[in-house]
């Protein structure tokens, strides 16, 4: 069961990546719980599903995003789970390309039987990835680029 639950979370992250890269704020919003909290490093903390929509719409209004997500860890405990990820984000704004590296901590909850993002916090990083074998995972065919290969 744990393996299935982890795969559901990976699938949710694949859909989130698609929502970000396609600029779809409604799809991104649908992946969060009703009482979700979004904590960006460069902005104010956002509470609730309507504000989740607004913050994503704001991201997309600045320009096109191109995001790669790397999953380093997924842990599941009953109706709660978390993922540690990193990402590389390029955005095109006014004919200029901006690139950033981030680290994310994402908390998931089951809502109406489906995993949703309950808390999302990130900060800027320069590939300060955990290098223990516990985090080396191959996520082939998931749509999310694995940072670590299986050893």
mmCIF file of C-alpha atoms in Angstrom:
data_model
loop_
_atom_site.group_PDB
_atom_site.id
_atom_site.type_symbol
_atom_site.label_atom_id
_atom_site.label_comp_id
_atom_site.label_asym_id
_atom_site.label_seq_id
_atom_site.Cartn_x
_atom_site.Cartn_y
_atom_site.Cartn_z
ATOM 1 C CA UNK A 1 0.000 0.000 0.000
ATOM 2 C CA UNK A 2 2.821 2.416 0.872
ATOM 3 C CA UNK A 3 4.280 2.020 -2.632
ATOM 4 C CA UNK A 4 0.905 2.815 -4.209
ATOM 5 C CA UNK A 5 0.462 5.875 -1.965
ATOM 6 C CA UNK A 6 3.934 7.152 -2.892
ATOM 7 C CA UNK A 7 3.184 6.698 -6.584
ATOM 8 C CA UNK A 8 -0.054 8.695 -6.177
ATOM 9 C CA UNK A 9 1.977 11.535 -4.679
ATOM 10 C CA UNK A 10 4.518 11.341 -7.509
ATOM 11 C CA UNK A 11 1.613 11.464 -9.979
ATOM 12 C CA UNK A 12 0.227 14.555 -8.224
ATOM 13 C CA UNK A 13 3.643 16.224 -8.560
ATOM 14 C CA UNK A 14 3.728 15.334 -12.269
ATOM 15 C CA UNK A 15 0.350 17.043 -12.709
ATOM 16 C CA UNK A 16 1.547 20.053 -10.692
ATOM 17 C CA UNK A 17 4.622 20.339 -12.917
ATOM 18 C CA UNK A 18 2.327 20.226 -15.968
ATOM 19 C CA UNK A 19 0.085 22.930 -14.452
ATOM 20 C CA UNK A 20 3.093 25.172 -13.816
ATOM 21 C CA UNK A 21 4.638 24.670 -17.250
ATOM 22 C CA UNK A 22 1.320 25.161 -19.037
ATOM 23 C CA UNK A 23 0.301 28.210 -16.980
ATOM 24 C CA UNK A 24 -2.896 26.575 -15.748
ATOM 25 C CA UNK A 25 -3.811 28.237 -12.427
ATOM 26 C CA UNK A 26 -7.121 26.336 -12.126
ATOM 27 C CA UNK A 27 -5.375 22.981 -12.472
ATOM 28 C CA UNK A 28 -2.710 24.014 -9.954
ATOM 29 C CA UNK A 29 -5.442 25.144 -7.537
ATOM 30 C CA UNK A 30 -7.244 21.804 -7.850
ATOM 31 C CA UNK A 31 -4.206 20.006 -6.429
ATOM 32 C CA UNK A 32 -4.347 21.823 -3.065
ATOM 33 C CA UNK A 33 -6.543 21.224 -0.013
ATOM 34 C CA UNK A 34 -9.244 23.739 0.853
ATOM 35 C CA UNK A 35 -7.275 24.987 3.871
ATOM 36 C CA UNK A 36 -3.846 24.862 2.217
ATOM 37 C CA UNK A 37 -0.939 27.151 3.074
ATOM 38 C CA UNK A 38 1.610 28.314 0.479
ATOM 39 C CA UNK A 39 4.872 29.782 1.809
ATOM 40 C CA UNK A 40 7.079 31.237 -0.944
ATOM 41 C CA UNK A 41 10.533 32.497 -0.046
ATOM 42 C CA UNK A 42 10.051 35.780 -1.914
ATOM 43 C CA UNK A 43 6.501 36.559 -0.881
ATOM 44 C CA UNK A 44 3.900 36.554 1.825
ATOM 45 C CA UNK A 45 2.306 33.386 3.149
ATOM 46 C CA UNK A 46 -0.964 32.578 1.392
ATOM 47 C CA UNK A 47 -3.877 30.809 3.113
ATOM 48 C CA UNK A 48 -6.773 28.952 1.479
ATOM 49 C CA UNK A 49 -7.686 27.608 -1.911
ATOM 50 C CA UNK A 50 -8.795 30.932 -3.447
ATOM 51 C CA UNK A 51 -5.486 32.590 -2.595
ATOM 52 C CA UNK A 52 -3.653 29.538 -3.997
ATOM 53 C CA UNK A 53 -5.345 30.289 -7.313
ATOM 54 C CA UNK A 54 -4.415 33.973 -7.119
ATOM 55 C CA UNK A 55 -0.748 33.339 -6.339
ATOM 56 C CA UNK A 56 -0.427 30.906 -9.264
ATOM 57 C CA UNK A 57 -2.235 33.288 -11.597
ATOM 58 C CA UNK A 58 0.291 35.924 -10.494
ATOM 59 C CA UNK A 59 3.199 33.623 -11.327
ATOM 60 C CA UNK A 60 1.822 32.980 -14.792
ATOM 61 C CA UNK A 61 1.108 36.653 -15.517
ATOM 62 C CA UNK A 62 4.847 37.384 -15.317
ATOM 63 C CA UNK A 63 5.765 35.078 -18.186
ATOM 64 C CA UNK A 64 6.164 31.464 -19.279
ATOM 65 C CA UNK A 65 7.667 29.025 -16.788
ATOM 66 C CA UNK A 66 9.837 26.021 -17.573
ATOM 67 C CA UNK A 67 10.238 23.906 -14.440
ATOM 68 C CA UNK A 68 11.998 20.619 -13.779
ATOM 69 C CA UNK A 69 11.154 18.870 -10.508
ATOM 70 C CA UNK A 70 13.501 16.422 -8.797
ATOM 71 C CA UNK A 71 12.064 14.210 -6.075
ATOM 72 C CA UNK A 72 14.504 13.369 -3.315
ATOM 73 C CA UNK A 73 12.206 11.831 -0.726
ATOM 74 C CA UNK A 74 8.575 10.852 -0.284
ATOM 75 C CA UNK A 75 7.304 9.554 3.059
ATOM 76 C CA UNK A 76 3.737 8.449 3.801
ATOM 77 C CA UNK A 77 2.109 8.008 7.216
ATOM 78 C CA UNK A 78 -1.594 7.147 7.004
ATOM 79 C CA UNK A 79 -3.481 10.257 5.845
ATOM 80 C CA UNK A 80 -0.423 12.544 5.797
ATOM 81 C CA UNK A 81 2.719 12.528 3.680
ATOM 82 C CA UNK A 82 5.600 14.784 2.764
ATOM 83 C CA UNK A 83 8.019 15.183 -0.107
ATOM 84 C CA UNK A 84 11.399 16.859 -0.267
ATOM 85 C CA UNK A 85 12.047 18.105 -3.768
ATOM 86 C CA UNK A 86 14.262 20.478 -5.653
ATOM 87 C CA UNK A 87 13.531 22.285 -8.855
ATOM 88 C CA UNK A 88 15.116 24.296 -11.603
ATOM 89 C CA UNK A 89 12.945 27.088 -12.884
ATOM 90 C CA UNK A 90 13.495 29.189 -15.976
ATOM 91 C CA UNK A 91 11.076 31.915 -16.863
ATOM 92 C CA UNK A 92 10.764 34.147 -19.881
ATOM 93 C CA UNK A 93 9.827 37.684 -18.892
ATOM 94 C CA UNK A 94 9.970 40.561 -21.380
ATOM 95 C CA UNK A 95 12.362 38.649 -23.663
ATOM 96 C CA UNK A 96 14.733 37.950 -20.741
ATOM 97 C CA UNK A 97 15.350 34.490 -19.288
ATOM 98 C CA UNK A 98 15.576 34.170 -15.509
ATOM 99 C CA UNK A 99 16.768 30.968 -13.825
ATOM 100 C CA UNK A 100 16.417 29.902 -10.210
ATOM 101 C CA UNK A 101 17.062 26.766 -8.200
ATOM 102 C CA UNK A 102 14.737 25.918 -5.320
ATOM 103 C CA UNK A 103 14.317 23.401 -2.510
ATOM 104 C CA UNK A 104 10.770 22.472 -1.526
ATOM 105 C CA UNK A 105 9.091 20.834 1.422
ATOM 106 C CA UNK A 106 5.582 19.743 0.521
ATOM 107 C CA UNK A 107 3.075 18.291 2.987
ATOM 108 C CA UNK A 108 0.166 16.275 1.600
ATOM 109 C CA UNK A 109 -3.165 15.304 3.157
ATOM 110 C CA UNK A 110 -5.914 13.039 1.965
ATOM 111 C CA UNK A 111 -8.996 15.077 1.145
ATOM 112 C CA UNK A 112 -12.093 13.173 0.000
ATOM 113 C CA UNK A 113 -9.935 10.099 -0.568
ATOM 114 C CA UNK A 114 -7.365 11.810 -2.807
ATOM 115 C CA UNK A 115 -3.936 13.207 -2.000
ATOM 116 C CA UNK A 116 -3.742 16.996 -2.120
ATOM 117 C CA UNK A 117 -1.058 19.545 -1.258
ATOM 118 C CA UNK A 118 -1.733 20.935 2.227
ATOM 119 C CA UNK A 119 1.459 22.930 2.846
ATOM 120 C CA UNK A 120 4.015 24.080 0.315
ATOM 121 C CA UNK A 121 7.201 25.860 1.368
ATOM 122 C CA UNK A 122 10.242 26.641 -0.736
ATOM 123 C CA UNK A 123 13.443 28.629 -0.731
ATOM 124 C CA UNK A 124 16.215 29.427 -3.188
ATOM 125 C CA UNK A 125 19.117 27.037 -3.373
ATOM 126 C CA UNK A 126 22.208 26.182 -5.323
ATOM 127 C CA UNK A 127 21.808 22.394 -5.578
ATOM 128 C CA UNK A 128 22.445 21.717 -1.913
ATOM 129 C CA UNK A 129 21.046 18.220 -2.294
ATOM 130 C CA UNK A 130 21.131 15.524 0.319
ATOM 131 C CA UNK A 131 23.649 12.912 -0.758
ATOM 132 C CA UNK A 132 22.744 9.933 1.396
ATOM 133 C CA UNK A 133 21.737 6.713 -0.312
ATOM 134 C CA UNK A 134 18.368 6.859 1.462
ATOM 135 C CA UNK A 135 17.331 9.625 -0.943
ATOM 136 C CA UNK A 136 18.602 8.100 -4.170
ATOM 137 C CA UNK A 137 15.528 7.072 -6.045
ATOM 138 C CA UNK A 138 14.837 6.325 -9.657
ATOM 139 C CA UNK A 139 11.447 7.545 -10.732
ATOM 140 C CA UNK A 140 11.392 6.278 -14.289
ATOM 141 C CA UNK A 141 8.292 6.914 -16.387
ATOM 142 C CA UNK A 142 6.879 9.300 -13.788
ATOM 143 C CA UNK A 143 7.241 12.469 -15.821
ATOM 144 C CA UNK A 144 9.387 13.943 -13.060
ATOM 145 C CA UNK A 145 13.106 13.932 -13.745
ATOM 146 C CA UNK A 146 14.932 11.968 -11.059
ATOM 147 C CA UNK A 147 17.847 13.750 -9.416
ATOM 148 C CA UNK A 148 19.406 10.528 -8.157
ATOM 149 C CA UNK A 149 19.789 7.196 -9.855
ATOM 150 C CA UNK A 150 19.353 3.985 -7.903
ATOM 151 C CA UNK A 151 22.593 2.551 -6.572
#
